[in-house]
Coordinates of C-alpha atoms and ligand atoms in Angstrom, one line a residue:
A1 CA -25.2 9.4 -12.3
V2 CA -22.0 10.6 -14.0
L3 CA -20.0 8.4 -16.4
I4 CA -16.3 9.0 -16.2
V5 CA -14.5 7.7 -19.3
D6 CA -11.0 6.7 -18.4
F7 CA -8.1 7.3 -20.8
G8 CA -5.6 5.9 -18.4
S9 CA -4.6 8.9 -16.2
Q10 CA -3.4 8.3 -12.7
L11 CA -5.8 11.0 -11.7
T12 CA -9.0 9.5 -12.9
Q13 CA -9.9 8.2 -9.4
L14 CA -9.5 11.7 -8.1
I15 CA -12.1 12.9 -10.5
A16 CA -14.5 10.3 -9.2
R17 CA -13.6 11.3 -5.7
R18 CA -14.4 14.9 -6.3
V19 CA -17.7 14.0 -7.9
R20 CA -18.5 11.8 -4.8
E21 CA -17.6 14.8 -2.6
A22 CA -20.1 16.8 -4.5
G23 CA -22.7 14.2 -3.5
V24 CA -23.1 12.7 -6.9
Y25 CA -22.7 9.0 -7.9
S26 CA -20.3 8.2 -10.6
E27 CA -18.8 5.2 -12.4
I28 CA -15.4 5.0 -14.1
V29 CA -15.2 2.9 -17.3
P30 CA -12.1 2.4 -19.5
Y31 CA -12.7 4.1 -22.8
Q32 CA -12.9 0.8 -24.7
K33 CA -16.1 -0.1 -22.7
A34 CA -17.6 3.4 -22.7
E35 CA -20.1 2.7 -25.4
A36 CA -21.7 -0.2 -23.6
A37 CA -21.7 1.6 -20.3
L38 CA -23.3 4.6 -21.9
A39 CA -26.2 2.4 -23.1
A40 CA -26.6 0.5 -19.9
M41 CA -26.2 3.4 -17.5
R42 CA -27.8 6.3 -19.3
P43 CA -25.7 8.9 -17.4
K44 CA -26.9 12.5 -16.8
A45 CA -23.4 13.8 -17.5
I46 CA -20.1 12.5 -18.9
I47 CA -16.5 13.4 -17.9
L48 CA -13.6 12.5 -20.2
S49 CA -10.4 11.9 -18.2
G50 CA -6.8 12.8 -18.9
G51 CA -4.4 10.2 -20.2
P52 CA -0.8 9.6 -21.2
A53 CA -1.4 9.3 -25.0
S54 CA -1.4 12.1 -27.6
T55 CA -4.3 12.5 -30.0
T56 CA -1.8 13.2 -32.7
E57 CA -0.4 9.6 -32.5
E58 CA -1.9 7.0 -34.7
D59 CA -4.3 4.7 -32.9
S60 CA -4.5 6.8 -29.8
P61 CA -7.7 6.3 -27.8
R62 CA -10.9 8.1 -28.6
A63 CA -14.3 8.5 -26.9
P64 CA -17.1 6.7 -28.6
Q65 CA -18.9 9.2 -30.8
A66 CA -22.1 8.3 -28.9
V67 CA -20.8 10.3 -26.0
F68 CA -21.4 13.5 -28.0
E69 CA -24.8 12.3 -29.2
A70 CA -26.3 11.4 -25.9
G71 CA -27.7 14.8 -25.3
V72 CA -26.0 15.2 -21.9
P73 CA -23.3 17.6 -20.7
V74 CA -19.7 16.5 -21.4
L75 CA -16.6 17.8 -19.7
G76 CA -13.3 16.9 -21.2
I77 CA -10.2 17.2 -19.0
C78 CA -6.7 17.5 -20.6
Y79 CA -6.5 14.5 -23.0
G80 CA -10.3 14.3 -22.7
Q81 CA -10.5 17.9 -23.9
M82 CA -8.3 17.3 -26.9
C83 CA -10.3 14.2 -27.8
M84 CA -13.5 16.2 -27.7
A85 CA -12.0 19.0 -29.8
E86 CA -10.7 16.7 -32.4
Q87 CA -13.7 14.4 -32.6
L88 CA -16.0 17.3 -33.1
G89 CA -13.9 18.8 -35.9
G90 CA -11.2 20.9 -34.2
R91 CA -7.4 20.3 -34.5
V92 CA -4.7 19.4 -32.0
E93 CA -1.0 19.7 -32.4
S94 CA 1.7 18.2 -30.3
G95 CA 4.8 19.3 -28.9
H96 CA 6.3 22.7 -28.8
H97 CA 4.4 24.3 -25.9
R98 CA 4.6 21.9 -23.0
E99 CA 3.2 23.1 -19.8
F100 CA 3.7 21.2 -16.5
G101 CA 2.8 22.3 -13.0
R102 CA 1.3 25.6 -11.8
A103 CA -0.1 28.0 -14.4
L104 CA -2.4 31.0 -14.5
V105 CA -5.6 31.1 -16.4
D106 CA -7.2 34.3 -17.6
V107 CA -11.0 34.0 -17.7
R108 CA -12.3 35.5 -21.0
K109 CA -16.0 34.6 -21.0
P110 CA -18.6 33.9 -18.4
S111 CA -20.2 30.4 -18.5
A112 CA -22.5 28.2 -16.6
L113 CA -19.6 26.0 -15.7
L114 CA -17.6 28.9 -14.1
E115 CA -20.6 30.7 -12.6
G116 CA -20.3 31.8 -9.0
I117 CA -16.6 30.7 -9.0
W118 CA -14.7 32.5 -11.7
D119 CA -15.8 35.7 -13.4
A120 CA -14.6 37.1 -16.7
D121 CA -11.3 39.1 -16.6
E122 CA -10.1 37.3 -13.4
R123 CA -6.9 35.4 -13.3
H124 CA -6.7 32.1 -11.4
T125 CA -4.1 29.4 -10.5
V126 CA -4.5 26.0 -12.0
W127 CA -2.3 22.9 -12.4
M128 CA -1.4 21.9 -16.0
S129 CA 0.2 18.8 -17.3
H130 CA 0.2 18.5 -21.1
G131 CA 2.4 18.4 -24.2
D132 CA -0.3 18.9 -26.9
R133 CA -2.6 21.7 -27.4
I134 CA -5.6 22.6 -29.4
V135 CA -4.9 24.9 -32.4
A136 CA -8.4 25.1 -34.0
L137 CA -11.7 24.9 -32.2
P138 CA -14.5 22.7 -33.4
P139 CA -17.6 24.5 -34.8
G140 CA -19.9 26.0 -32.2
F141 CA -17.1 26.3 -29.6
E142 CA -15.6 29.4 -28.1
V143 CA -12.7 30.1 -25.8
A144 CA -13.6 30.9 -22.2
G145 CA -10.1 31.0 -20.7
T146 CA -6.5 31.2 -21.8
S147 CA -3.1 30.6 -20.3
E148 CA 0.3 31.7 -21.5
N149 CA 0.9 28.4 -23.3
A150 CA -2.6 27.2 -23.9
P151 CA -4.8 29.7 -25.8
F152 CA -7.6 27.2 -25.4
A153 CA -7.3 26.5 -21.7
I154 CA -11.1 26.5 -21.2
I155 CA -13.4 25.9 -24.2
Q156 CA -17.1 25.6 -24.3
N157 CA -20.2 25.1 -26.4
E158 CA -22.8 26.4 -24.1
A159 CA -25.7 25.4 -26.4
R160 CA -24.7 21.7 -26.2
K161 CA -23.2 22.0 -22.7
F162 CA -19.8 20.7 -23.8
Y163 CA -16.8 22.0 -21.9
G164 CA -13.1 21.4 -21.9
F165 CA -10.4 22.2 -19.4
M166 CA -6.7 22.0 -20.5
F167 CA -5.8 21.9 -16.8
H168 CA -6.7 19.4 -14.1
P169 CA -9.5 20.5 -11.8
E170 CA -9.3 17.2 -9.8
V171 CA -6.0 17.9 -8.1
V172 CA -5.6 20.1 -5.0
H173 CA -3.1 22.2 -6.8
T174 CA -6.0 23.7 -8.7
P175 CA -7.4 25.5 -5.7
D176 CA -10.9 26.0 -7.2
G177 CA -10.9 22.7 -9.0
A178 CA -13.3 20.8 -6.6
K179 CA -15.8 23.7 -6.9
L180 CA -15.6 23.7 -10.7
L181 CA -16.3 20.0 -10.8
A182 CA -19.2 20.4 -8.4
N183 CA -20.5 23.2 -10.6
F184 CA -20.4 20.9 -13.6
V185 CA -22.5 18.1 -11.9
H186 CA -24.8 20.5 -10.0
R187 CA -25.3 23.5 -12.2
V188 CA -24.6 22.3 -15.6
A189 CA -26.0 18.7 -15.4
G190 CA -28.6 19.6 -12.8
L191 CA -27.8 16.7 -10.5
A192 CA -28.8 17.0 -6.8
G193 CA -25.9 16.6 -4.4
D194 CA -27.7 14.1 -2.2
W195 CA -25.6 11.0 -2.8
T196 CA -23.8 9.8 0.4
M197 CA -21.7 7.1 1.9
A198 CA -25.0 5.5 2.9
A199 CA -25.9 5.3 -0.8
F200 CA -22.4 3.9 -1.6
R201 CA -23.1 1.2 1.0
Q202 CA -26.4 0.2 -0.6
D203 CA -25.0 0.3 -4.1
M204 CA -22.0 -1.8 -3.2
I205 CA -24.1 -4.3 -1.4
A206 CA -26.1 -4.8 -4.6
R207 CA -22.9 -5.0 -6.7
I208 CA -21.4 -7.6 -4.3
R209 CA -24.6 -9.7 -4.5
A210 CA -24.7 -9.5 -8.2
Q211 CA -21.0 -10.5 -8.4
V212 CA -20.9 -13.5 -6.1
G213 CA -24.5 -14.9 -6.4
T214 CA -24.7 -17.9 -4.1
S215 CA -21.0 -18.7 -4.0
K216 CA -18.9 -18.8 -0.9
V217 CA -16.5 -16.0 -0.1
I218 CA -13.4 -16.0 2.0
C219 CA -11.9 -12.8 3.5
G220 CA -8.6 -12.4 5.2
L221 CA -8.7 -10.1 8.3
S222 CA -5.6 -8.4 9.3
G223 CA -6.8 -6.4 12.3
G224 CA -6.6 -3.2 10.2
V225 CA -9.4 -0.9 9.1
D226 CA -9.5 -1.8 5.4
S227 CA -10.0 -5.6 5.7
A228 CA -12.5 -5.0 8.6
V229 CA -14.6 -2.6 6.6
A230 CA -14.5 -4.9 3.5
A231 CA -15.6 -7.8 5.7
V232 CA -18.5 -6.1 7.4
L233 CA -19.8 -4.7 4.1
I234 CA -19.6 -8.1 2.4
H235 CA -21.3 -9.8 5.4
E236 CA -24.1 -7.3 5.1
A237 CA -24.4 -8.2 1.5
I238 CA -24.3 -12.0 1.6
G239 CA -24.5 -13.0 5.3
D240 CA -22.9 -16.3 6.1
Q241 CA -21.8 -17.1 2.6
L242 CA -18.8 -15.1 4.0
T243 CA -16.1 -16.7 6.2
C244 CA -13.3 -14.6 7.6
I245 CA -9.9 -16.0 8.3
F246 CA -7.7 -14.2 10.8
V247 CA -4.1 -15.5 10.6
D248 CA -2.7 -14.5 14.0
H249 CA 1.1 -14.5 13.5
G250 CA 1.8 -13.5 17.1
L251 CA 3.2 -10.2 15.9
M252 CA 0.2 -8.0 16.8
R253 CA 0.1 -5.2 19.4
L254 CA -1.0 -5.7 22.9
N255 CA -4.5 -7.3 23.1
E256 CA -5.1 -6.6 19.4
A257 CA -5.8 -10.2 18.3
E258 CA -8.4 -10.6 21.1
E259 CA -10.1 -7.3 20.1
V260 CA -10.4 -8.4 16.5
V261 CA -12.0 -11.7 17.5
R262 CA -14.4 -10.1 19.9
L263 CA -15.5 -7.5 17.4
F264 CA -16.2 -9.9 14.6
R265 CA -17.6 -12.8 16.5
G266 CA -19.2 -10.9 19.3
H267 CA -20.4 -7.7 17.9
Y268 CA -21.0 -8.6 14.2
N269 CA -21.6 -12.3 14.5
I270 CA -19.5 -12.9 11.4
P271 CA -18.1 -16.4 10.9
L272 CA -14.5 -16.1 11.8
V273 CA -11.7 -18.7 11.8
H274 CA -9.0 -17.5 14.2
V275 CA -5.7 -19.3 13.4
D276 CA -3.2 -19.0 16.2
A277 CA -0.1 -19.6 14.1
S278 CA 2.3 -17.7 16.4
E279 CA 4.4 -20.6 17.2
T280 CA 5.0 -21.4 13.6
F281 CA 5.9 -17.9 12.8
L282 CA 8.1 -17.3 15.8
G283 CA 9.8 -20.7 15.2
A284 CA 10.6 -19.8 11.6
L285 CA 11.8 -16.4 12.5
A286 CA 14.2 -17.6 15.3
G287 CA 17.7 -16.5 14.6
V288 CA 16.8 -14.5 11.6
S289 CA 17.9 -10.8 11.7
D290 CA 18.0 -9.7 8.1
P291 CA 14.9 -7.4 7.4
E292 CA 14.1 -8.7 4.0
Q293 CA 14.5 -12.3 5.2
K294 CA 12.1 -11.7 7.9
R295 CA 9.6 -10.1 5.6
K296 CA 9.9 -13.0 3.1
I297 CA 9.4 -15.6 5.8
I298 CA 6.3 -13.9 7.2
G299 CA 4.9 -13.4 3.7
R300 CA 5.4 -17.0 2.7
L301 CA 4.0 -18.4 6.0
F302 CA 1.0 -16.1 5.8
I303 CA 0.1 -17.3 2.4
E304 CA 0.7 -21.0 3.3
T305 CA -1.4 -20.7 6.5
F306 CA -4.2 -18.8 4.9
D307 CA -4.3 -21.2 2.0
A308 CA -4.4 -24.3 4.3
E309 CA -7.4 -22.8 6.2
A310 CA -9.2 -21.8 3.1
A311 CA -8.8 -25.4 1.8
K312 CA -10.4 -26.6 5.0
I313 CA -13.4 -24.4 4.5
G314 CA -13.6 -25.5 0.9
G315 CA -15.7 -24.6 -2.0
A316 CA -15.1 -20.8 -2.0
D317 CA -14.9 -19.2 -5.4
F318 CA -14.1 -15.7 -4.2
L319 CA -11.4 -14.1 -2.2
A320 CA -12.3 -10.8 -0.6
Q321 CA -9.6 -8.1 -0.1
G322 CA -9.7 -4.6 1.4
T323 CA -7.6 -3.2 -1.5
L324 CA -7.8 0.6 -1.6
Y325 CA -7.2 2.8 -4.6
P326 CA -3.7 3.8 -3.6
D327 CA -2.7 0.1 -3.3
V328 CA -4.0 -0.3 -6.9
I329 CA -1.8 2.5 -8.2
E330 CA 1.2 1.5 -6.2
S331 CA 1.1 -2.1 -7.3
V332 CA 0.6 -1.1 -10.9
S333 CA 3.7 1.1 -10.7
A334 CA 5.5 -1.6 -8.8
V335 CA 4.9 -4.1 -11.6
G336 CA 5.6 -1.9 -14.6
G337 CA 7.6 1.0 -13.2
P338 CA 11.3 1.5 -12.9
S339 CA 11.2 1.9 -9.1
V340 CA 13.4 -0.4 -7.0
T341 CA 12.1 -2.5 -4.2
I342 CA 12.8 -0.8 -0.9
K343 CA 10.8 -3.2 1.1
S344 CA 8.7 -6.2 0.0
H345 CA 5.2 -5.5 1.3
H346 CA 3.8 -8.9 2.0
N347 CA 0.1 -8.2 1.7
V348 CA 0.1 -6.9 -1.9
G349 CA -0.1 -9.7 -4.4
G350 CA 0.8 -13.3 -3.5
L351 CA -2.5 -14.6 -2.3
P352 CA -4.7 -14.2 -5.4
E353 CA -2.2 -15.7 -7.8
R354 CA -1.6 -18.7 -5.6
M355 CA -5.3 -19.3 -4.8
K356 CA -6.7 -18.9 -8.3
M357 CA -9.8 -17.4 -6.9
K358 CA -11.9 -14.5 -8.2
L359 CA -11.5 -11.3 -6.3
V360 CA -14.1 -9.2 -4.5
E361 CA -12.6 -5.8 -3.8
P362 CA -15.4 -3.4 -2.7
L363 CA -13.0 -0.7 -1.6
R364 CA -11.0 -0.6 -4.8
E365 CA -12.2 2.9 -5.7
L366 CA -11.9 4.5 -2.3
F367 CA -9.2 6.5 -0.6
K368 CA -8.3 5.8 3.1
D369 CA -10.4 8.6 4.5
E370 CA -13.4 7.4 2.5
V371 CA -12.9 3.9 3.8
R372 CA -13.0 5.4 7.3
A373 CA -16.2 7.2 6.6
L374 CA -17.7 4.0 5.2
G375 CA -16.5 2.2 8.4
R376 CA -18.4 4.8 10.5
E377 CA -21.4 4.3 8.3
L378 CA -21.3 0.6 8.9
G379 CA -21.1 1.2 12.7
L380 CA -17.6 0.1 13.3
P381 CA -16.3 1.6 16.6
E382 CA -14.6 4.9 16.3
A383 CA -11.4 3.6 18.0
F384 CA -11.2 0.9 15.3
V385 CA -12.0 3.2 12.3
G386 CA -9.5 5.9 13.3
R387 CA -6.6 3.5 13.9
H388 CA -3.2 4.2 12.6
P389 CA -2.0 1.9 9.8
F390 CA -0.2 -1.2 10.9
P391 CA 2.3 -3.1 8.7
G392 CA 1.5 -6.7 7.6
P393 CA 4.7 -8.1 9.2
G394 CA 3.7 -6.5 12.4
L395 CA 6.1 -6.1 15.3
A396 CA 8.7 -8.3 13.7
I397 CA 9.9 -5.2 11.8
R398 CA 9.8 -3.1 14.9
C399 CA 12.3 -5.4 16.6
P400 CA 15.5 -5.0 14.6
G401 CA 17.8 -8.0 14.7
G402 CA 16.6 -11.4 15.9
I403 CA 13.2 -11.6 17.6
S404 CA 11.9 -13.6 20.5
K405 CA 8.7 -13.9 22.4
D406 CA 10.3 -12.0 25.4
K407 CA 11.4 -9.2 23.2
L408 CA 8.0 -8.9 21.6
D409 CA 6.3 -8.9 25.0
T410 CA 8.6 -6.1 26.2
L411 CA 7.9 -4.1 23.0
R412 CA 4.1 -4.6 23.3
K413 CA 4.1 -3.2 26.8
A414 CA 6.2 -0.2 25.9
D415 CA 4.2 0.5 22.7
A416 CA 0.9 0.3 24.6
I417 CA 2.1 2.9 27.2
Y418 CA 3.4 5.2 24.4
L419 CA 0.1 5.1 22.6
D420 CA -1.8 5.5 25.8
E421 CA 0.1 8.7 26.5
I422 CA -0.5 9.9 23.0
R423 CA -4.2 9.3 23.3
K424 CA -4.3 11.0 26.7
A425 CA -2.6 14.1 25.2
G426 CA -5.2 14.2 22.5
L427 CA -2.6 13.7 19.8
Y428 CA -3.6 10.4 18.3
D429 CA -5.6 11.8 15.4
A430 CA -3.0 14.4 14.5
I431 CA -0.4 11.6 13.9
W432 CA -0.3 9.3 11.0
Q433 CA 1.5 6.5 12.8
A434 CA 3.2 6.2 16.2
F435 CA 5.0 3.2 17.6
A436 CA 7.9 1.9 19.6
V437 CA 10.9 0.1 18.3
L438 CA 12.9 -2.2 20.6
L439 CA 16.6 -1.9 19.7
P440 CA 19.1 -4.8 19.8
V441 CA 21.3 -2.6 21.9
Q442 CA 21.8 -2.6 25.7
T443 CA 23.1 0.3 27.7
V444 CA 24.0 0.9 31.3
G445 CA 21.7 2.7 33.6
V446 CA 21.1 3.2 37.3
M447 CA 17.8 2.5 39.1
G448 CA 17.5 2.9 42.8
D449 CA 21.0 1.9 44.0
G450 CA 21.5 -0.7 41.3
R451 CA 23.2 -0.9 38.0
T452 CA 21.0 -1.9 35.0
Y453 CA 22.0 -3.2 31.6
E454 CA 18.9 -3.2 29.5
H455 CA 17.5 -2.5 26.0
V456 CA 17.1 0.9 24.3
L457 CA 13.6 1.7 23.1
A458 CA 13.1 4.1 20.2
L459 CA 9.9 6.1 19.8
R460 CA 8.6 7.0 16.4
A461 CA 5.8 9.3 15.3
V462 CA 5.2 10.7 11.9
T463 CA 2.7 12.9 10.0
S464 CA 1.9 11.9 6.4
V465 CA -0.9 12.0 3.9
D466 CA -0.3 8.7 2.2
G467 CA 2.7 7.0 3.8
M468 CA 4.8 7.8 0.8
T469 CA 6.5 10.8 2.4
A470 CA 6.5 11.7 6.1
D471 CA 7.7 14.2 8.6
F472 CA 8.6 13.2 12.1
Y473 CA 6.1 14.5 14.6
H474 CA 7.3 17.5 16.6
F475 CA 6.4 16.6 20.2
D476 CA 6.6 18.9 23.0
M477 CA 9.6 17.8 25.2
T478 CA 7.5 17.5 28.3
F479 CA 5.4 14.9 26.5
L480 CA 8.4 12.9 25.5
A481 CA 9.8 13.1 29.0
R482 CA 6.5 11.8 30.5
A483 CA 6.2 8.9 28.1
A484 CA 9.9 7.9 28.6
T485 CA 9.6 8.0 32.4
R486 CA 6.5 5.9 32.4
I487 CA 8.0 3.3 30.0
I488 CA 11.2 3.0 32.0
N489 CA 9.3 2.7 35.3
E490 CA 6.7 0.2 34.1
V491 CA 8.5 -1.9 31.5
K492 CA 11.1 -4.3 32.7
G493 CA 13.9 -4.7 30.2
V494 CA 14.0 -1.1 29.0
N495 CA 16.3 1.5 30.7
R496 CA 16.7 4.1 28.0
V497 CA 14.3 5.8 25.6
V498 CA 15.3 7.8 22.4
Y499 CA 13.1 9.7 19.9
D500 CA 13.5 9.2 16.2
V501 CA 13.8 12.6 14.4
T502 CA 14.2 11.3 10.8
S503 CA 11.7 12.2 8.1
K504 CA 10.9 10.1 5.0
P505 CA 12.9 10.4 2.8
P506 CA 15.7 9.8 3.8
G507 CA 14.3 7.4 6.5
T508 CA 11.4 5.1 6.0
I509 CA 8.5 5.1 8.5
E510 CA 9.2 1.6 9.8
W511 CA 12.8 0.7 10.8
E512 CA 13.0 -2.4 8.7
Ligands
LIG1 P1 7.8 2.5 5.1 O1 8.4 1.9 6.2 O2 8.1 1.9 3.8 O3 6.2 2.3 5.3 O4 8.0 4.0 5.0 C1 5.2 3.0 4.6 C2 3.9 2.6 5.1 O5 3.7 1.2 4.8 C3 3.5 0.5 6.0 N1 4.2 -0.8 5.8 C4 3.5 -1.9 5.4 N2 2.2 -2.2 5.3 N3 2.7 -4.4 4.8 C5 1.8 -3.4 5.0 O6 0.6 -3.6 4.9 C6 4.0 -4.2 4.8 O7 4.8 -5.2 4.6 C7 4.5 -2.9 5.2 N4 5.7 -2.4 5.4 C8 5.5 -1.1 5.8 C9 4.1 1.3 7.1 O8 3.6 1.0 8.4 C10 3.8 2.7 6.7 O9 2.4 3.0 7.0

């Protein structure tokens, strides 16, 4: 296994991901705990991450000296490189030659790390982000690559298998970065690339068992991929010590609640409490049209309902959540960062504080596509695993203005037709999210010989990598015409369809 020592970079999880992609198991530990982890894990290689500190500051973090005495290959990235240089007797200075973004590296020397990827005298694009730089190498080290502002862009001590990159190989903006990291774990450390999602599944099962022992665990199901994968994995680990609670707020898409219940009770035989709270939710939302009000009401009711059900089950010490790595980063920056609240996401936070339970979060290190791969590994149906994301407050935020059961039913029918057409056209997987929005606007139309005065329906489809930014999907007009015609013919209450051509920013993906 590979030990990744974390100095607090936002990119550390990406290093782990690249190592996983190379088929090698890794664990991340904060630098303060690295010494204990080193002793317990006996890794075959160590990677030191980047980080926001400067080694020239007093009390800045360091790797335990044992890292360099373990007799295994060490790769330092950015801050990690500077730590390594300084701890082994080199010198780092801060300041005057900051380098951010794309840079060019000139390869000066061949090395085991670069072999088969970069040859001497070649020039390659990398992504840099640093303020400090090394000014004197530690004994035994040589320069293997330079950039305009970093004369020590790649350093190495081939005898001891110590390497350092000033740039970040883990980001996609360093085009050969993934190959370089794979070279480090395969060629330099000699690890076989045979670790797979199947192995992750087995590891995680062991970790969950060790964490919860004989205690009871409660897991909230939302109908989405993340909570479903978490629940199936945990059930595999501890069987019926797990109970799932599905708070049905009546704001799901057509037939979705039934599908969730069928999958979990029928297919997986997982104990599931299905709480039909739709009347409570719709009652509380009646007459409310402000988007933030709606979100707050739904968030509060969700927590109250979940809490009440959990109390009925009783005796559970653990709460399981399908938190992914991007959720972890975002909630960290939401707490500490200067960013303003655009929308209050109801499923981040809230529950754990209120319930004072310990958390089980088996997906905390994974990215969305890895969770999907794990879902497939666990045998979840493809249609479920490949699902578009769906917001916690559900259709309530796709019905601008006041909502009612009738409006929701109309929206559900139209949305199902739209998605059906998208699937038939083979476009579902090319789109990040697609959905219909029922507008609180009525317009005049003519059907047969009669006048109609019905609602406008907006169609939305976007492409995105992470939901943070998005582009509207460029449908073919004939597709839009076909979907619109079907919706108007088949859904009573809609007589006009429009397509949303706003990207994010300046729009958001959802309308509220
Ligand atoms: P926006 O509308 O902010 O959405 O561009 C970005 C992504 O987040 C989803 N979304 C939510 N997900 N709870 C969630 O779990 C929420 O309250 C929520 N609001 C928006 C949205 O569907 C998109 O994928």
